[in-house]
């Protein structure tokens, strides 16, 4: 059974904003939005192109590569789809927009794509500040498979995040401003790896500290002894934190820091000889660049674990994963950027839209009179049927429950980094790696 979005995923913004604060401290500023048009080839004989939009914070204070994975995966899917004849003979025309990581830029992208370009849907959104979400919702434009960096996908109708939602989505986040997340990650490491003591490392910065408190709360709910380590944001002493978590006998290490901070922490852990069962990271860091990002911390690097809600992009035994990898290799950069879990999720989002559009053209229960319209695609998304993108996602649902869940059976995808092998799946198939866990409330 599909779970609601974990706090670790919803509050990914906390760690990302830290990098933004660092950039601002160095005198950087937000770049201007860059609106790029693609897909201008003539439509095939099947009819006019089906136009979709992708909004990405491709340039932002966080860095150029932080948000582009979902876009790249979605574009690869549509390129492959068009090469095979499109949707019932109709090409998908992709319009991309870089919002620059700002709310102003995001509103500009929404205006251009939704109001001027009249896209049928948005796909694989990845925005640091999704300020235009309410405008997308008011226009009735389905936003399919976006990353829940903020609370928008648990707030507005017509927005369908990649991990689903149980919330009413009536204009307020979650239930009266509270979201709920499960403790399945902590349960997994307790049950499968025998972990009992966990360290949570954060900066002395508001967003980082708040996220660390949330992780600490979830760990304590699962019965862990929790060691908290806080380092100075400007002059962090990672060596002292690493030495203390070693002294405390931590089995696991969680963090509320950016990638650079994580790499420095790992180096310090290697320097002091701190060996742990797992240094746990999130889906955004589930990439093939780990070897380079953590090049100076080989022992800690091989203790990195990632958790998420999608099938490991290294799982080449699965046909949908093999197709994704082949398309990325054949894509614009020939796979030179490497692979990431966010790319796979962007690919799944594009597949989701394609299935919705195909249902409009074939009847498929959507009843749209043979045309791909916003309303028809939205009806498909609102079906009371879980969606798994051919097994790439844990089954996703949108239930709009009036009351928040107290507990739920939830599942998790787990992988561990191994030099020479990449990310190796753990715990069996993700659809069987499930736990009955409490759902804890928090404010976004």
PDB file of C-alpha atoms in Angstrom, residues 38-239:
ATOM      1  CA  UNK A  38      11.379  23.153 -27.567  1.00  0.00           C
ATOM      2  CA  UNK A  39       9.483  20.684 -29.703  1.00  0.00           C
ATOM      3  CA  UNK A  40       8.914  22.784 -32.827  1.00  0.00           C
ATOM      4  CA  UNK A  41       9.110  19.905 -35.301  1.00  0.00           C
ATOM      5  CA  UNK A  42       6.032  19.411 -37.489  1.00  0.00           C
ATOM      6  CA  UNK A  43       3.260  17.312 -36.003  1.00  0.00           C
ATOM      7  CA  UNK A  44       2.764  13.806 -37.389  1.00  0.00           C
ATOM      8  CA  UNK A  45      -0.318  12.922 -39.376  1.00  0.00           C
ATOM      9  CA  UNK A  46      -2.227  11.951 -36.228  1.00  0.00           C
ATOM     10  CA  UNK A  47      -3.121  15.551 -35.405  1.00  0.00           C
ATOM     11  CA  UNK A  48      -1.897  18.707 -33.697  1.00  0.00           C
ATOM     12  CA  UNK A  49       0.836  18.390 -31.066  1.00  0.00           C
ATOM     13  CA  UNK A  50      -0.096  17.880 -27.424  1.00  0.00           C
ATOM     14  CA  UNK A  51       1.625  20.698 -25.539  1.00  0.00           C
ATOM     15  CA  UNK A  52       2.991  20.243 -22.005  1.00  0.00           C
ATOM     16  CA  UNK A  53       5.107  22.453 -19.767  1.00  0.00           C
ATOM     17  CA  UNK A  54       7.983  21.691 -17.408  1.00  0.00           C
ATOM     18  CA  UNK A  55       8.951  24.242 -14.755  1.00  0.00           C
ATOM     19  CA  UNK A  56      12.372  23.746 -13.158  1.00  0.00           C
ATOM     20  CA  UNK A  57      14.615  25.806 -10.900  1.00  0.00           C
ATOM     21  CA  UNK A  58      17.441  25.041 -13.311  1.00  0.00           C
ATOM     22  CA  UNK A  59      19.370  28.093 -12.151  1.00  0.00           C
ATOM     23  CA  UNK A  60      19.002  28.898  -8.468  1.00  0.00           C
ATOM     24  CA  UNK A  61      21.004  29.681  -5.333  1.00  0.00           C
ATOM     25  CA  UNK A  62      21.187  25.938  -4.673  1.00  0.00           C
ATOM     26  CA  UNK A  63      23.164  25.245  -7.855  1.00  0.00           C
ATOM     27  CA  UNK A  64      22.526  24.408 -11.475  1.00  0.00           C
ATOM     28  CA  UNK A  65      22.188  20.630 -11.144  1.00  0.00           C
ATOM     29  CA  UNK A  66      20.091  20.463  -7.980  1.00  0.00           C
ATOM     30  CA  UNK A  67      16.657  20.465  -9.640  1.00  0.00           C
ATOM     31  CA  UNK A  68      17.176  19.412 -13.248  1.00  0.00           C
ATOM     32  CA  UNK A  69      16.860  15.645 -12.802  1.00  0.00           C
ATOM     33  CA  UNK A  70      13.042  15.437 -13.090  1.00  0.00           C
ATOM     34  CA  UNK A  71      13.071  17.662 -16.190  1.00  0.00           C
ATOM     35  CA  UNK A  72      15.796  15.614 -17.862  1.00  0.00           C
ATOM     36  CA  UNK A  73      13.978  12.355 -17.185  1.00  0.00           C
ATOM     37  CA  UNK A  74      10.673  13.697 -18.498  1.00  0.00           C
ATOM     38  CA  UNK A  75      12.265  15.104 -21.656  1.00  0.00           C
ATOM     39  CA  UNK A  76      13.984  11.779 -22.319  1.00  0.00           C
ATOM     40  CA  UNK A  77      10.631  10.020 -22.050  1.00  0.00           C
ATOM     41  CA  UNK A  78       8.901  12.414 -24.433  1.00  0.00           C
ATOM     42  CA  UNK A  79      11.780  12.251 -26.923  1.00  0.00           C
ATOM     43  CA  UNK A  80      11.510   8.474 -26.970  1.00  0.00           C
ATOM     44  CA  UNK A  81       7.722   8.655 -27.208  1.00  0.00           C
ATOM     45  CA  UNK A  82       7.847  11.044 -30.173  1.00  0.00           C
ATOM     46  CA  UNK A  83      10.415   8.869 -31.932  1.00  0.00           C
ATOM     47  CA  UNK A  84       7.884   6.051 -31.705  1.00  0.00           C
ATOM     48  CA  UNK A  85       4.996   8.080 -33.103  1.00  0.00           C
ATOM     49  CA  UNK A  86       3.771  10.095 -30.125  1.00  0.00           C
ATOM     50  CA  UNK A  87       0.410   9.566 -28.437  1.00  0.00           C
ATOM     51  CA  UNK A  88      -1.914   7.952 -30.936  1.00  0.00           C
ATOM     52  CA  UNK A  89       0.129   9.654 -33.668  1.00  0.00           C
ATOM     53  CA  UNK A  90       0.265  13.048 -31.936  1.00  0.00           C
ATOM     54  CA  UNK A  91       3.646  14.498 -30.986  1.00  0.00           C
ATOM     55  CA  UNK A  92       4.189  15.823 -27.472  1.00  0.00           C
ATOM     56  CA  UNK A  93       5.514  19.376 -27.661  1.00  0.00           C
ATOM     57  CA  UNK A  94       7.513  20.242 -24.551  1.00  0.00           C
ATOM     58  CA  UNK A  95       7.880  23.843 -23.371  1.00  0.00           C
ATOM     59  CA  UNK A  96      10.392  24.275 -20.550  1.00  0.00           C
ATOM     60  CA  UNK A  97      10.802  27.225 -18.219  1.00  0.00           C
ATOM     61  CA  UNK A  98      13.554  28.004 -15.719  1.00  0.00           C
ATOM     62  CA  UNK A  99      12.096  29.943 -12.791  1.00  0.00           C
ATOM     63  CA  UNK A 100      15.512  30.808 -11.365  1.00  0.00           C
ATOM     64  CA  UNK A 101      14.571  29.443  -7.947  1.00  0.00           C
ATOM     65  CA  UNK A 102      12.483  32.515  -7.075  1.00  0.00           C
ATOM     66  CA  UNK A 103       8.783  33.023  -6.461  1.00  0.00           C
ATOM     67  CA  UNK A 104       8.684  35.873  -8.981  1.00  0.00           C
ATOM     68  CA  UNK A 105      10.311  33.695 -11.611  1.00  0.00           C
ATOM     69  CA  UNK A 106       7.941  30.853 -10.844  1.00  0.00           C
ATOM     70  CA  UNK A 107       4.890  33.083 -11.320  1.00  0.00           C
ATOM     71  CA  UNK A 108       6.363  34.255 -14.627  1.00  0.00           C
ATOM     72  CA  UNK A 109       6.765  30.660 -15.777  1.00  0.00           C
ATOM     73  CA  UNK A 110       3.205  29.813 -14.792  1.00  0.00           C
ATOM     74  CA  UNK A 111       1.857  32.823 -16.670  1.00  0.00           C
ATOM     75  CA  UNK A 112       3.778  32.010 -19.848  1.00  0.00           C
ATOM     76  CA  UNK A 113       3.091  28.284 -19.883  1.00  0.00           C
ATOM     77  CA  UNK A 114      -0.468  28.223 -18.553  1.00  0.00           C
ATOM     78  CA  UNK A 115      -1.935  31.490 -19.828  1.00  0.00           C
ATOM     79  CA  UNK A 116       0.040  32.207 -22.998  1.00  0.00           C
ATOM     80  CA  UNK A 117       1.181  28.810 -24.271  1.00  0.00           C
ATOM     81  CA  UNK A 118      -2.012  27.072 -23.107  1.00  0.00           C
ATOM     82  CA  UNK A 119      -0.264  23.861 -22.093  1.00  0.00           C
ATOM     83  CA  UNK A 120      -2.577  20.927 -21.413  1.00  0.00           C
ATOM     84  CA  UNK A 121      -0.623  20.014 -18.284  1.00  0.00           C
ATOM     85  CA  UNK A 122       2.544  20.621 -16.332  1.00  0.00           C
ATOM     86  CA  UNK A 123       4.806  17.610 -15.840  1.00  0.00           C
ATOM     87  CA  UNK A 124       7.701  16.841 -13.450  1.00  0.00           C
ATOM     88  CA  UNK A 125       7.770  20.250 -11.759  1.00  0.00           C
ATOM     89  CA  UNK A 126      10.827  20.831  -9.551  1.00  0.00           C
ATOM     90  CA  UNK A 127      10.720  24.357  -8.094  1.00  0.00           C
ATOM     91  CA  UNK A 128      12.476  25.745  -5.064  1.00  0.00           C
ATOM     92  CA  UNK A 129       9.614  28.227  -4.565  1.00  0.00           C
ATOM     93  CA  UNK A 130       6.365  27.090  -6.187  1.00  0.00           C
ATOM     94  CA  UNK A 131       4.722  30.494  -5.754  1.00  0.00           C
ATOM     95  CA  UNK A 132       2.484  30.018  -8.814  1.00  0.00           C
ATOM     96  CA  UNK A 133       0.842  26.824  -7.525  1.00  0.00           C
ATOM     97  CA  UNK A 134      -2.457  28.496  -6.641  1.00  0.00           C
ATOM     98  CA  UNK A 135      -2.639  30.047 -10.118  1.00  0.00           C
ATOM     99  CA  UNK A 136      -2.090  26.632 -11.729  1.00  0.00           C
ATOM    100  CA  UNK A 137      -4.859  25.205  -9.575  1.00  0.00           C
ATOM    101  CA  UNK A 138      -7.319  28.012 -10.345  1.00  0.00           C
ATOM    102  CA  UNK A 139      -6.734  27.461 -14.065  1.00  0.00           C
ATOM    103  CA  UNK A 140      -7.588  23.773 -13.677  1.00  0.00           C
ATOM    104  CA  UNK A 141      -4.255  22.716 -15.165  1.00  0.00           C
ATOM    105  CA  UNK A 142      -3.161  19.259 -13.988  1.00  0.00           C
ATOM    106  CA  UNK A 143       0.361  19.331 -12.564  1.00  0.00           C
ATOM    107  CA  UNK A 144       1.510  15.729 -12.783  1.00  0.00           C
ATOM    108  CA  UNK A 145       4.354  14.070 -10.933  1.00  0.00           C
ATOM    109  CA  UNK A 146       5.951  17.149  -9.384  1.00  0.00           C
ATOM    110  CA  UNK A 147       8.512  16.968  -6.583  1.00  0.00           C
ATOM    111  CA  UNK A 148       7.070  17.966  -3.157  1.00  0.00           C
ATOM    112  CA  UNK A 149       9.866  20.370  -2.244  1.00  0.00           C
ATOM    113  CA  UNK A 150       7.249  22.528  -0.497  1.00  0.00           C
ATOM    114  CA  UNK A 151       3.654  21.847   0.650  1.00  0.00           C
ATOM    115  CA  UNK A 152       1.875  22.825  -2.614  1.00  0.00           C
ATOM    116  CA  UNK A 153       1.021  19.248  -3.610  1.00  0.00           C
ATOM    117  CA  UNK A 154      -0.734  18.731  -0.267  1.00  0.00           C
ATOM    118  CA  UNK A 155      -2.533  22.093  -0.558  1.00  0.00           C
ATOM    119  CA  UNK A 156      -4.201  22.612  -3.958  1.00  0.00           C
ATOM    120  CA  UNK A 157      -6.549  20.605  -6.176  1.00  0.00           C
ATOM    121  CA  UNK A 158      -5.335  19.685  -9.677  1.00  0.00           C
ATOM    122  CA  UNK A 159      -1.771  19.256  -8.347  1.00  0.00           C
ATOM    123  CA  UNK A 160      -0.614  15.629  -8.288  1.00  0.00           C
ATOM    124  CA  UNK A 161       2.776  15.106  -6.643  1.00  0.00           C
ATOM    125  CA  UNK A 162       4.933  12.156  -7.589  1.00  0.00           C
ATOM    126  CA  UNK A 163       4.342  10.493  -4.192  1.00  0.00           C
ATOM    127  CA  UNK A 164       0.579  11.050  -3.896  1.00  0.00           C
ATOM    128  CA  UNK A 165      -1.422  12.693  -1.120  1.00  0.00           C
ATOM    129  CA  UNK A 166      -4.138  11.839   1.382  1.00  0.00           C
ATOM    130  CA  UNK A 167      -4.839  15.495   2.231  1.00  0.00           C
ATOM    131  CA  UNK A 168      -8.107  17.306   1.332  1.00  0.00           C
ATOM    132  CA  UNK A 169      -6.127  19.810  -0.821  1.00  0.00           C
ATOM    133  CA  UNK A 170      -8.648  22.556  -0.157  1.00  0.00           C
ATOM    134  CA  UNK A 171      -6.262  25.515  -0.197  1.00  0.00           C
ATOM    135  CA  UNK A 172      -4.610  24.847   3.168  1.00  0.00           C
ATOM    136  CA  UNK A 173      -1.608  22.569   3.630  1.00  0.00           C
ATOM    137  CA  UNK A 174      -2.630  19.112   4.804  1.00  0.00           C
ATOM    138  CA  UNK A 175      -5.205  19.115   7.568  1.00  0.00           C
ATOM    139  CA  UNK A 176      -5.602  22.600   9.075  1.00  0.00           C
ATOM    140  CA  UNK A 177      -2.020  23.443   8.239  1.00  0.00           C
ATOM    141  CA  UNK A 178      -0.500  20.176   9.459  1.00  0.00           C
ATOM    142  CA  UNK A 179       1.103  17.496   7.310  1.00  0.00           C
ATOM    143  CA  UNK A 180       1.757  13.925   8.389  1.00  0.00           C
ATOM    144  CA  UNK A 181       4.700  11.628   7.740  1.00  0.00           C
ATOM    145  CA  UNK A 182       5.476   8.031   8.633  1.00  0.00           C
ATOM    146  CA  UNK A 183       8.411   6.498  10.477  1.00  0.00           C
ATOM    147  CA  UNK A 184       9.015   3.620   8.059  1.00  0.00           C
ATOM    148  CA  UNK A 185      12.650   4.559   7.368  1.00  0.00           C
ATOM    149  CA  UNK A 186      13.525   4.402  11.054  1.00  0.00           C
ATOM    150  CA  UNK A 187      11.536   1.177  11.450  1.00  0.00           C
ATOM    151  CA  UNK A 188      13.421  -0.358   8.522  1.00  0.00           C
ATOM    152  CA  UNK A 189      16.858   0.224  10.010  1.00  0.00           C
ATOM    153  CA  UNK A 190      15.684  -0.955  13.417  1.00  0.00           C
ATOM    154  CA  UNK A 191      14.143  -4.170  12.100  1.00  0.00           C
ATOM    155  CA  UNK A 192      16.455  -5.048   9.208  1.00  0.00           C
ATOM    156  CA  UNK A 193      19.791  -3.689  10.448  1.00  0.00           C
ATOM    157  CA  UNK A 194      19.378  -3.907  14.210  1.00  0.00           C
ATOM    158  CA  UNK A 195      20.085  -0.203  14.743  1.00  0.00           C
ATOM    159  CA  UNK A 196      19.353   1.207  18.197  1.00  0.00           C
ATOM    160  CA  UNK A 197      21.305   4.493  18.453  1.00  0.00           C
ATOM    161  CA  UNK A 198      20.999   7.283  15.872  1.00  0.00           C
ATOM    162  CA  UNK A 199      22.832  10.567  15.519  1.00  0.00           C
ATOM    163  CA  UNK A 200      21.163  13.622  13.946  1.00  0.00           C
ATOM    164  CA  UNK A 201      23.568  16.299  12.715  1.00  0.00           C
ATOM    165  CA  UNK A 202      22.398  19.812  11.881  1.00  0.00           C
ATOM    166  CA  UNK A 203      23.577  23.381  11.525  1.00  0.00           C
ATOM    167  CA  UNK A 204      22.730  26.098  14.071  1.00  0.00           C
ATOM    168  CA  UNK A 205      20.421  27.581  11.454  1.00  0.00           C
ATOM    169  CA  UNK A 206      16.613  27.729  11.713  1.00  0.00           C
ATOM    170  CA  UNK A 207      15.590  25.506   8.791  1.00  0.00           C
ATOM    171  CA  UNK A 208      18.268  22.934   9.545  1.00  0.00           C
ATOM    172  CA  UNK A 209      17.450  22.835  13.263  1.00  0.00           C
ATOM    173  CA  UNK A 210      13.713  22.482  12.608  1.00  0.00           C
ATOM    174  CA  UNK A 211      14.248  19.565  10.268  1.00  0.00           C
ATOM    175  CA  UNK A 212      16.606  17.920  12.757  1.00  0.00           C
ATOM    176  CA  UNK A 213      13.932  18.163  15.461  1.00  0.00           C
ATOM    177  CA  UNK A 214      11.462  16.417  13.166  1.00  0.00           C
ATOM    178  CA  UNK A 215      13.893  13.555  12.453  1.00  0.00           C
ATOM    179  CA  UNK A 216      14.669  13.269  16.154  1.00  0.00           C
ATOM    180  CA  UNK A 217      10.981  13.012  16.966  1.00  0.00           C
ATOM    181  CA  UNK A 218      10.459  10.204  14.466  1.00  0.00           C
ATOM    182  CA  UNK A 219      13.474   8.278  15.735  1.00  0.00           C
ATOM    183  CA  UNK A 220      12.302   8.548  19.341  1.00  0.00           C
ATOM    184  CA  UNK A 221       8.850   7.332  18.319  1.00  0.00           C
ATOM    185  CA  UNK A 222      10.571   4.180  17.036  1.00  0.00           C
ATOM    186  CA  UNK A 223      12.439   3.693  20.313  1.00  0.00           C
ATOM    187  CA  UNK A 224      15.908   4.901  19.311  1.00  0.00           C
ATOM    188  CA  UNK A 225      18.431   6.493  21.596  1.00  0.00           C
ATOM    189  CA  UNK A 226      19.093   9.776  19.776  1.00  0.00           C
ATOM    190  CA  UNK A 227      22.344  11.726  19.818  1.00  0.00           C
ATOM    191  CA  UNK A 228      22.000  15.282  18.510  1.00  0.00           C
ATOM    192  CA  UNK A 229      24.973  17.115  17.061  1.00  0.00           C
ATOM    193  CA  UNK A 230      24.807  20.760  15.995  1.00  0.00           C
ATOM    194  CA  UNK A 231      27.631  22.540  14.167  1.00  0.00           C
ATOM    195  CA  UNK A 232      28.136  26.198  13.449  1.00  0.00           C
ATOM    196  CA  UNK A 233      26.828  27.159  10.023  1.00  0.00           C
ATOM    197  CA  UNK A 234      29.642  29.577   9.249  1.00  0.00           C
ATOM    198  CA  UNK A 235      32.539  27.651  10.846  1.00  0.00           C
ATOM    199  CA  UNK A 236      31.395  24.043  11.311  1.00  0.00           C
ATOM    200  CA  UNK A 237      33.571  21.734  13.414  1.00  0.00           C
ATOM    201  CA  UNK A 238      32.606  18.433  11.808  1.00  0.00           C
ATOM    202  CA  UNK A 239      35.516  16.625  13.414  1.00  0.00           C
TER     203      UNK A 239
END
